XYZ file of C-alpha atoms in Angstrom:
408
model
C -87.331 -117.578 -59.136
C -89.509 -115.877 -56.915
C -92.328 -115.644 -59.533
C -92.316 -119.554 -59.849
C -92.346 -120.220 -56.202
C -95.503 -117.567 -55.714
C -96.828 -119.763 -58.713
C -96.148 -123.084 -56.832
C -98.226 -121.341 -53.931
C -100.993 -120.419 -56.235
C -101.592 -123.604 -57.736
C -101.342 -125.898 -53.975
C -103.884 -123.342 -52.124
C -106.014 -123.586 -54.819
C -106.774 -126.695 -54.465
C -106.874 -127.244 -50.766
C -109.460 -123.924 -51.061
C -111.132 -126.173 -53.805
C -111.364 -128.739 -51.311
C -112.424 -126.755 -48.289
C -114.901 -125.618 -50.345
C -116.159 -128.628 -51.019
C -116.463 -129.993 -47.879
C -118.143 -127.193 -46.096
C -120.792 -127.239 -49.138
C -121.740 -130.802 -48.631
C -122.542 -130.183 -44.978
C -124.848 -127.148 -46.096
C -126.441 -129.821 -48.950
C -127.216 -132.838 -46.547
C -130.495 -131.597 -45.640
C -131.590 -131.336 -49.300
C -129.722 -134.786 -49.917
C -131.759 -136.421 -47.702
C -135.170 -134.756 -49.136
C -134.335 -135.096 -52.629
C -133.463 -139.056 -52.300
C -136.027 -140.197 -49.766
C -132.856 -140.998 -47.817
C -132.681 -141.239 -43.974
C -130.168 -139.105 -41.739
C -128.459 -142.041 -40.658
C -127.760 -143.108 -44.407
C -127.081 -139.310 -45.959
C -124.205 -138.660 -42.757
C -122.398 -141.815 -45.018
C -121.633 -138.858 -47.935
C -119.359 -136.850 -45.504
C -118.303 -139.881 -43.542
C -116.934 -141.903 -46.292
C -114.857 -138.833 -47.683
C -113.676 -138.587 -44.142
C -112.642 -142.062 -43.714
C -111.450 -142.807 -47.073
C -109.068 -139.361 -47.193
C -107.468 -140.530 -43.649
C -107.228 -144.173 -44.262
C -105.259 -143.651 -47.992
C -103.225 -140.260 -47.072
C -100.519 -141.612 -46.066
C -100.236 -144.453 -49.167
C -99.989 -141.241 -51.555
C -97.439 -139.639 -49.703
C -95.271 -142.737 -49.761
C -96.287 -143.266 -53.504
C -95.133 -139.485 -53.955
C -91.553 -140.030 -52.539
C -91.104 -143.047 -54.778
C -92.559 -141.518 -58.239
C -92.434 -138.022 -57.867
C -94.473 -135.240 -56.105
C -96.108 -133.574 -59.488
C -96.739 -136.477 -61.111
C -99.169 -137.734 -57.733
C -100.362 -134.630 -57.566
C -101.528 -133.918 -61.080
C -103.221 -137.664 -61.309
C -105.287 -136.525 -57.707
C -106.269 -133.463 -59.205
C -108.001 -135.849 -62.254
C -109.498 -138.127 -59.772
C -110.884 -135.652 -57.619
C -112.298 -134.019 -60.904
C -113.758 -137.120 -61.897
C -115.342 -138.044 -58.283
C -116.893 -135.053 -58.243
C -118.529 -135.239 -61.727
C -119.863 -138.236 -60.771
C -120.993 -137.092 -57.648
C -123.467 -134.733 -59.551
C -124.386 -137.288 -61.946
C -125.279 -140.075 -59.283
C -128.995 -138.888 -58.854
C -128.904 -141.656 -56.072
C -127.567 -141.545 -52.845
C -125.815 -145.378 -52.611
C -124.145 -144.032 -56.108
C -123.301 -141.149 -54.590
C -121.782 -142.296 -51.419
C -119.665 -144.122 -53.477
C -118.477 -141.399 -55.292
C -117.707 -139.374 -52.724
C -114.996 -142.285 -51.899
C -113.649 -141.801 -55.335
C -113.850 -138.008 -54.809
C -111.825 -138.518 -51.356
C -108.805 -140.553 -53.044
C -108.398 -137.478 -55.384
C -108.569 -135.467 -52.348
C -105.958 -137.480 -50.531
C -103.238 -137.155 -53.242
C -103.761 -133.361 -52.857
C -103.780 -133.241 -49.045
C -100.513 -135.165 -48.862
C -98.721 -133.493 -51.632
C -99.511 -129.749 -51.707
C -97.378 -129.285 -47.852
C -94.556 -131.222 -49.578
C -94.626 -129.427 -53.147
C -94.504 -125.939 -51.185
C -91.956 -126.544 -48.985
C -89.994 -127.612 -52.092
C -90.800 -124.614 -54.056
C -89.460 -122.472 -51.172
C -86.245 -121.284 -49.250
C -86.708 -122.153 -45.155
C -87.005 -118.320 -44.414
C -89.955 -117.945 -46.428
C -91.739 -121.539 -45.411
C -94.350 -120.618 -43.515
C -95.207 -117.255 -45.734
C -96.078 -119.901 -48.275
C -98.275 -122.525 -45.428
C -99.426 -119.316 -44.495
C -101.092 -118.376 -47.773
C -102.250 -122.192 -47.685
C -104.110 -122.061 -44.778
C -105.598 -118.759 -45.607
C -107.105 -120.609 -48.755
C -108.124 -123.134 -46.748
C -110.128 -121.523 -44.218
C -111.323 -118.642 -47.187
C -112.781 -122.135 -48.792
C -114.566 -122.957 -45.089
C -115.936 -119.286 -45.055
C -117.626 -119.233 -48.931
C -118.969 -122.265 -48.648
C -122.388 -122.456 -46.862
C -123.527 -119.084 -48.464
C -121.991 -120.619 -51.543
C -123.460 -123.948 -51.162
C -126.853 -121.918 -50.535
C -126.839 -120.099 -53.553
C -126.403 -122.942 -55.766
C -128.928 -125.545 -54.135
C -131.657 -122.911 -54.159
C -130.733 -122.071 -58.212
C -130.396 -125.401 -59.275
C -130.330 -128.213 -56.462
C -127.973 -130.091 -54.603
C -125.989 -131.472 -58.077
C -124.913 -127.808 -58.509
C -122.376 -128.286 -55.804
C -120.314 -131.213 -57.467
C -120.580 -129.922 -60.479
C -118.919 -126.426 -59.497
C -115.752 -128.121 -58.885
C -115.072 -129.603 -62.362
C -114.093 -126.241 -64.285
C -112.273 -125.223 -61.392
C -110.421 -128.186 -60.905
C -110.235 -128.410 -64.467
C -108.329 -124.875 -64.363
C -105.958 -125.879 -61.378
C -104.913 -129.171 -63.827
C -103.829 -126.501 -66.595
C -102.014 -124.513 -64.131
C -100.091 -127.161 -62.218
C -99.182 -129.011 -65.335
C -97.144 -125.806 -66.467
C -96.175 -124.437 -63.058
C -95.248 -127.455 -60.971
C -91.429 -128.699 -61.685
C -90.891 -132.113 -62.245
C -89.193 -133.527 -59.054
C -86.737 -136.313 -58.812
C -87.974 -139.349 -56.815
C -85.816 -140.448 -53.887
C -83.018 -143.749 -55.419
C -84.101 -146.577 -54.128
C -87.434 -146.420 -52.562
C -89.793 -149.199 -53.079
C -93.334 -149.353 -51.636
C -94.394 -151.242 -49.188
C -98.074 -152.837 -49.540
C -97.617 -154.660 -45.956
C -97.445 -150.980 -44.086
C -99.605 -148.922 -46.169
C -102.712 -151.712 -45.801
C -101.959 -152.145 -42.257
C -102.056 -148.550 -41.791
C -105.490 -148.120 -43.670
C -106.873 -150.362 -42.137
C -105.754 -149.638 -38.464
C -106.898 -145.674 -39.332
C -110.394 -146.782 -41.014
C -111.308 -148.954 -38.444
C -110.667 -146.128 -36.020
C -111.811 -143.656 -37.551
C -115.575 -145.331 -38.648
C -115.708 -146.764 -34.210
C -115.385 -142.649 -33.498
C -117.978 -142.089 -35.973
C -120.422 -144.466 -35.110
C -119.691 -145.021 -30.893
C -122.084 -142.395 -29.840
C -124.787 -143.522 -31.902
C -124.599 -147.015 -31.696
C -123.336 -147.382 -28.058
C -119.453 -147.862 -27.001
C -119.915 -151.306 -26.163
C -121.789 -152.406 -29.114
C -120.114 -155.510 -30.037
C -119.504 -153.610 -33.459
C -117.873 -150.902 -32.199
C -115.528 -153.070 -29.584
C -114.790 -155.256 -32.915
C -113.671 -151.789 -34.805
C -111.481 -151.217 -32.051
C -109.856 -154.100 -31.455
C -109.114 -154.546 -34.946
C -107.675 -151.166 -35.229
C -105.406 -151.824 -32.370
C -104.126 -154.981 -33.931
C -103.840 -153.822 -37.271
C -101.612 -150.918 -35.090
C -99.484 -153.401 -33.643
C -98.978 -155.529 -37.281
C -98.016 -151.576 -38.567
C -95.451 -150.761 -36.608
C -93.874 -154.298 -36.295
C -94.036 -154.460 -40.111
C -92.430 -150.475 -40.303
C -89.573 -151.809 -37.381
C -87.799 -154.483 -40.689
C -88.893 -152.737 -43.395
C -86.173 -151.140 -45.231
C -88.371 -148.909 -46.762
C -91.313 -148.088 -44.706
C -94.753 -146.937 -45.608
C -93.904 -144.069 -42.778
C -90.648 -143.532 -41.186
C -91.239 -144.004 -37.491
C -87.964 -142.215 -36.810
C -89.367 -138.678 -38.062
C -90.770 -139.121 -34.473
C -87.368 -139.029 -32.756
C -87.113 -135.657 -33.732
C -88.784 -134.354 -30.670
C -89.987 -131.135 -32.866
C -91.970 -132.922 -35.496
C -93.421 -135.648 -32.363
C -94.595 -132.433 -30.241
C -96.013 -130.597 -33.221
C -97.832 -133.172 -34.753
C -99.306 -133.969 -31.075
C -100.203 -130.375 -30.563
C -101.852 -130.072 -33.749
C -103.865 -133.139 -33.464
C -105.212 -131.941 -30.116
C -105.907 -128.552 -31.731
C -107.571 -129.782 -34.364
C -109.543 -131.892 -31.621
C -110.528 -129.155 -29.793
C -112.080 -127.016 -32.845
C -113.645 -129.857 -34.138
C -115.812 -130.110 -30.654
C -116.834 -126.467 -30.582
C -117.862 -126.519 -34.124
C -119.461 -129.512 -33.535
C -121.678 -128.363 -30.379
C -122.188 -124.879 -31.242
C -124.671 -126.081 -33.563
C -127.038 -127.839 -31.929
C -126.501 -125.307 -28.660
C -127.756 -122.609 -31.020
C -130.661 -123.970 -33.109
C -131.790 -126.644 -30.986
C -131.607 -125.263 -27.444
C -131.583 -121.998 -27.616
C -134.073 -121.495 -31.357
C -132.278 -119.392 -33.316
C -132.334 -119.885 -37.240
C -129.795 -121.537 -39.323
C -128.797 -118.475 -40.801
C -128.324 -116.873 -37.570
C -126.619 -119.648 -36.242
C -124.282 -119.577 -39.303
C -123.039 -115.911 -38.735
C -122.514 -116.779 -35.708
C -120.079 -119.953 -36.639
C -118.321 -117.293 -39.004
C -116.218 -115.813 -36.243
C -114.055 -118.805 -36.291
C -113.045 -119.273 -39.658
C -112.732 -115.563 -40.618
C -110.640 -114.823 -37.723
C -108.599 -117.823 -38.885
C -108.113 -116.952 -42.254
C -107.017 -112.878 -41.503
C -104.053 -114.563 -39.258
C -102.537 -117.846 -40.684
C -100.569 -115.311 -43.490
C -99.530 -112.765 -41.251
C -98.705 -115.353 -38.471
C -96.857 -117.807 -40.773
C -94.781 -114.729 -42.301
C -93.592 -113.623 -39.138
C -92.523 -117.030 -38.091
C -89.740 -116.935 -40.446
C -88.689 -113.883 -38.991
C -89.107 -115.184 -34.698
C -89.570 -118.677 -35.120
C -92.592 -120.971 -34.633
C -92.739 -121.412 -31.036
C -93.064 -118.282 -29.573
C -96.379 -118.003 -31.766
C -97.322 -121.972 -31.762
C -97.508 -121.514 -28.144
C -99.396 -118.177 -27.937
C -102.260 -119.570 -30.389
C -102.806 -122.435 -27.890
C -103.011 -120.763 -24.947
C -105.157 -117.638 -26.725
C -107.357 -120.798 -27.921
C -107.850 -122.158 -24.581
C -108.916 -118.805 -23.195
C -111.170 -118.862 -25.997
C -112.993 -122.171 -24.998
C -113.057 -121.853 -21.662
C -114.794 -118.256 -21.778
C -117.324 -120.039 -24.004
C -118.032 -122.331 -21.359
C -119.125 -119.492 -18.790
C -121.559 -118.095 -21.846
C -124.970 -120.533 -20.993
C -128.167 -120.196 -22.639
C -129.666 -116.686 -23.478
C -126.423 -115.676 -23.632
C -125.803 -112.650 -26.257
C -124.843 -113.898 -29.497
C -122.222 -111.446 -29.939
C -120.424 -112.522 -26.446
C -120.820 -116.030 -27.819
C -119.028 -114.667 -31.566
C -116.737 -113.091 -29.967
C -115.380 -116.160 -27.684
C -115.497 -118.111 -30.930
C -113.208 -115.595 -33.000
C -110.711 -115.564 -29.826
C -110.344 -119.028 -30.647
C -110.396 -118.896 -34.128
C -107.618 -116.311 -33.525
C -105.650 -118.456 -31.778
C -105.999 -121.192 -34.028
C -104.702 -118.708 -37.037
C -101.777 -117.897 -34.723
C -100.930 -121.570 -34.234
C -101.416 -123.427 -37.605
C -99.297 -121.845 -39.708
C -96.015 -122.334 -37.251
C -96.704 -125.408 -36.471
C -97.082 -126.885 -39.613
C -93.990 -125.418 -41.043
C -92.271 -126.889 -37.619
C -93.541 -129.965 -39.290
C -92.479 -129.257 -42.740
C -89.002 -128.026 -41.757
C -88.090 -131.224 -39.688
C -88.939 -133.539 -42.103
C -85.971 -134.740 -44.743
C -86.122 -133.488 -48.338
C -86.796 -137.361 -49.187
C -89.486 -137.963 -46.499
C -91.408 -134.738 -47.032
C -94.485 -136.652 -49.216
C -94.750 -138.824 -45.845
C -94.004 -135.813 -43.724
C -97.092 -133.869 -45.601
C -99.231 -137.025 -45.208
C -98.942 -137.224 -41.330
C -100.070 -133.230 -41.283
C -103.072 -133.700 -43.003
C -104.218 -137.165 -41.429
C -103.149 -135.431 -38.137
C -106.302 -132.920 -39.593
C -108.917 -135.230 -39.891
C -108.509 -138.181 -36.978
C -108.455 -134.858 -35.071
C -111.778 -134.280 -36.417
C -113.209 -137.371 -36.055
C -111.865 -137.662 -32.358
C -113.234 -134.406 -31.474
C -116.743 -135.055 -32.660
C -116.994 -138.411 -30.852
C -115.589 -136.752 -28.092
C -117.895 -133.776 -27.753
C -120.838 -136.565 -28.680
C-alpha cells in the first residue's frame, strides 16, 4: 500500500540523514579532536579518511551480499554495526582507538549506502521512483545542513564524544522501525558470492582512493603514492578479468552496456567531482585568504546544501511525470554556470555574490541528483539492484575523493 511504501521511504532517508549527519559533524569536531588528544593534523584527517576509504572499498561487497541473502536482512545487520561503531567511537577516548572505530562505523555505513537505493526502488511503482530518491536526497543534504551548528552545540555542551554518542538512540530508533516496516525480500536463485571480485575490487578502490588522499601532501611521485597506483591499476585489471568468467560476479559489468546507467553513473561521478572541489576550496579561500570567521564562512557554505535539499523532492517528483533527462541535463549545465561565475568572484568579493554563485550550483545539483539516480535505479534489473545501489553510492565518494585531490 501506499502507507507502507511512504514507510519504506521513512525508514531509508533516515538513515542516510543519520549518516550525513554524521559525517558533516566529524568535520566540525576535528579541530577539538586534535586538541583534546594531543594529536597532530596529519594523524586526526585519518578519522574522516578511514570512513571514506573503508565505505568505498566494501560498498560494493554488501550490495552483492544483499542480492544473495536478502536486502532487509543486510540492511538491518548495517544499521547494528553502524550503531555499535559509533558507540565505540565515543568511548575510544584515544584517537588510534578511534580511528579504528570509525572503520567499524564505515562498514555499518556501507551496508546502508548500498541498500537503502535498492530497498526504495523496491518499495515503489516506476512512476513514483524518483518522488521516493527525491525525499532521500532531501534527507541527505537536510543531514549536511544540521550538522556543523549541530555538531557545535554538542562539542561546546559536552565535548567531542557527544557527537558519536547522538547517533546510538537514533539509530537505535531506525532498527525498531525497519525491523517492522521493511518486507522481507526474496534473494535472487542461485547467486553465490564471489571472494575473488569483491577483494580485488577493495583493494583496487582503497588503493585509489588512499593515493588521491595522500598525493598532494606527500608528492605525486612519492614512491608511495606511484606504488598505490600501480597496485590499484593491477588489482583493476585482476577485477575485471576475474568478473569476465565468473558466473556470478561481484558486479555485473554488463549493467554498463546499458548506455543509460554507463552515462549516468559517469555524469554523476563528475558531478559529485565538481562539488567536492568547490566545497573543498571555498574554505580555505574564505578564512585563510580573505579572514573571515568560521562562522561566517559557514553561512556562507550553507547556500549549497540548502538550495540542494529545497529541489531534489520537487525535482525527483516531476521526473516521473517528464523524465530524467530533460532535468539531469538542466542541473548540469545550471551547475556549470554556477562554477564558472564563482571563478570571476576574486578576493574582496561580496559574500553574498559569492552565496549566491554557490546556491546556483547547489541548485543545479538538486535539479540533477534526483533524476539521475533514479536513471540509475530504473536501469538496473530487479536482481542486480543491491549492486546497482552500490555503484551509486561508491560513484558518491571516489567522486569526492577525486575532487579534493584534484582541487589540491
Amino acid at each position: 500500500t501506499r502507507c507502507s511504501r511512504d514507510w519504506s521511504s521513512d525508514v531509508c532517508s533516515s538513515d542516510l540523514f543519520m549518516s550525513a549527519l554524521d559525517g558533516s559533524i566529524v568535520n566540525i569536531a576535528l579541530p577539538a579532536i586534535a586538541q583534546a588528544t594531543g594529536s597532530a593534523v596529519s594523524t586526526v584527517e585519518w578519522v574522516a579518511l578511514a570512513y571514506l576509504i573503508t565505505v568505498s572499498a566494501s560498498v560494493f561487497v554488501f550490495g552483492h551480499l544483499s542480492d544473495i541473502y536478502g536486502k532487509r536482512r543486510i540492511y538491518l545487520l548495517g544499521l547494528a554495526v553502524f550503531v555499535a561503531g559509533s558507540l565505540f567511537c565515543g568511548l575510544s577516548g584515544r584517537v588510534g582507538p578511534l580511528i579504528l572505530a570509525r572503520a567499524v562505523q564505515a562498514v555499518g555505513a556501507a551496508m546502508l549506502f548500498a541498500l537503502s537505493p535498492a530497498i526504495l526502488v523496491g518499495a515503489f511503482p516506476p512512476d513514483e521512483r524518483g518522488r521516493a530518491l527525491g525525499l532521500q536526497a532531501t534527507m541527505t543534504y537536510l543531514g549536511l545542513v544540521a550538522g556543523p551548528g549541530l555538531g557545535g552545540l554538542l562539542i561546546d555542551a559536552w565535548g567531542w564524544p557527544a557527537i558519536f554518542f547522538v547517533n546510538v538512540p537514533v539509530g537505535l530508533a531506525t532498527m525498531w522501525a525497519a525491523g517492522r516496516v521493511l518486507n522481507s525480500d526474496r534473494p535472487a536463485a542461485g547467486q553465490l558470492f564471489d571472494p575473488a571480485g569483491a577483494a580485488s575490487l577493495a583493494l583496487a578502490l582503497g588503493g585509489l582512493l588512499l593515493a588521491l588522499s595522500k598525493g598532494g601532501e606527500w608528492g605525486w611521485s612519492h614512491p608511495a603514492i606511484v606504488g598505490l597506483v600501480s597496485a590499484a591499476a593491477c588489482c583493476a585489471a585482476a577485477f575485471v578479468a576475474v568478473e569476465r568468467r565468473q558466473a556470478h560476479p561481484a558486479i555485473d559489468l554488463g549493467l554498463f552496456r546499458d548506455r543509460g546507467f554507463a552515462t549516468s553513473v559517469l555524469a554523476s561521478y563528475l558531478c559529485y567531482l565538481a562539488s567536492a572541489s568547490v566545497g573543498f576550496l571555498m574554505p580555505f579561500l574564505l578564512v585563510w585568504a580573505e579572514g573571515c570567521s568560521a562562522s561566517h564562512a559557514g553561512l556562507v557554505m550553507m547556500a549549497v546544501p540548502v538550495a540542494m535539499m529545497l529541489l531534489t523532492g520537487p525535482s525527483g517528483a516531476l521526473s516521473d511525470r517528464i523524465g530524467v533527462r530533460l532535468l539531469a541535463t538542466s542541473g548540469l549545465v545550471v551547475m556549470a554556470a554556477g562554477v564558472l561565475l564563482l571563478s570571476f568572484v576574486g578576493l574582496g568579493g561580496s559574500s553574498v555574490l559569492r552565496a549566491s554563485c554557490l546556491a546556483l550550483i547547489g541548485v543545479g545539483t538538486g535539479l540533477f541528483t534526483s533524476p539521475n539516480n533514479s536513471a540509475i535505479m530504473g536501469a538496473a534489473p530487479l536482481e542486480r539492484r543491491g549492486v546497482a545501489g552500490a555503484i551509486l553510492s561508491a560513484t558518491r565518494t571516489v567522486g569526492f575523493a577525486t575532487g579534493v585531490a584534484v582541487a589540491g
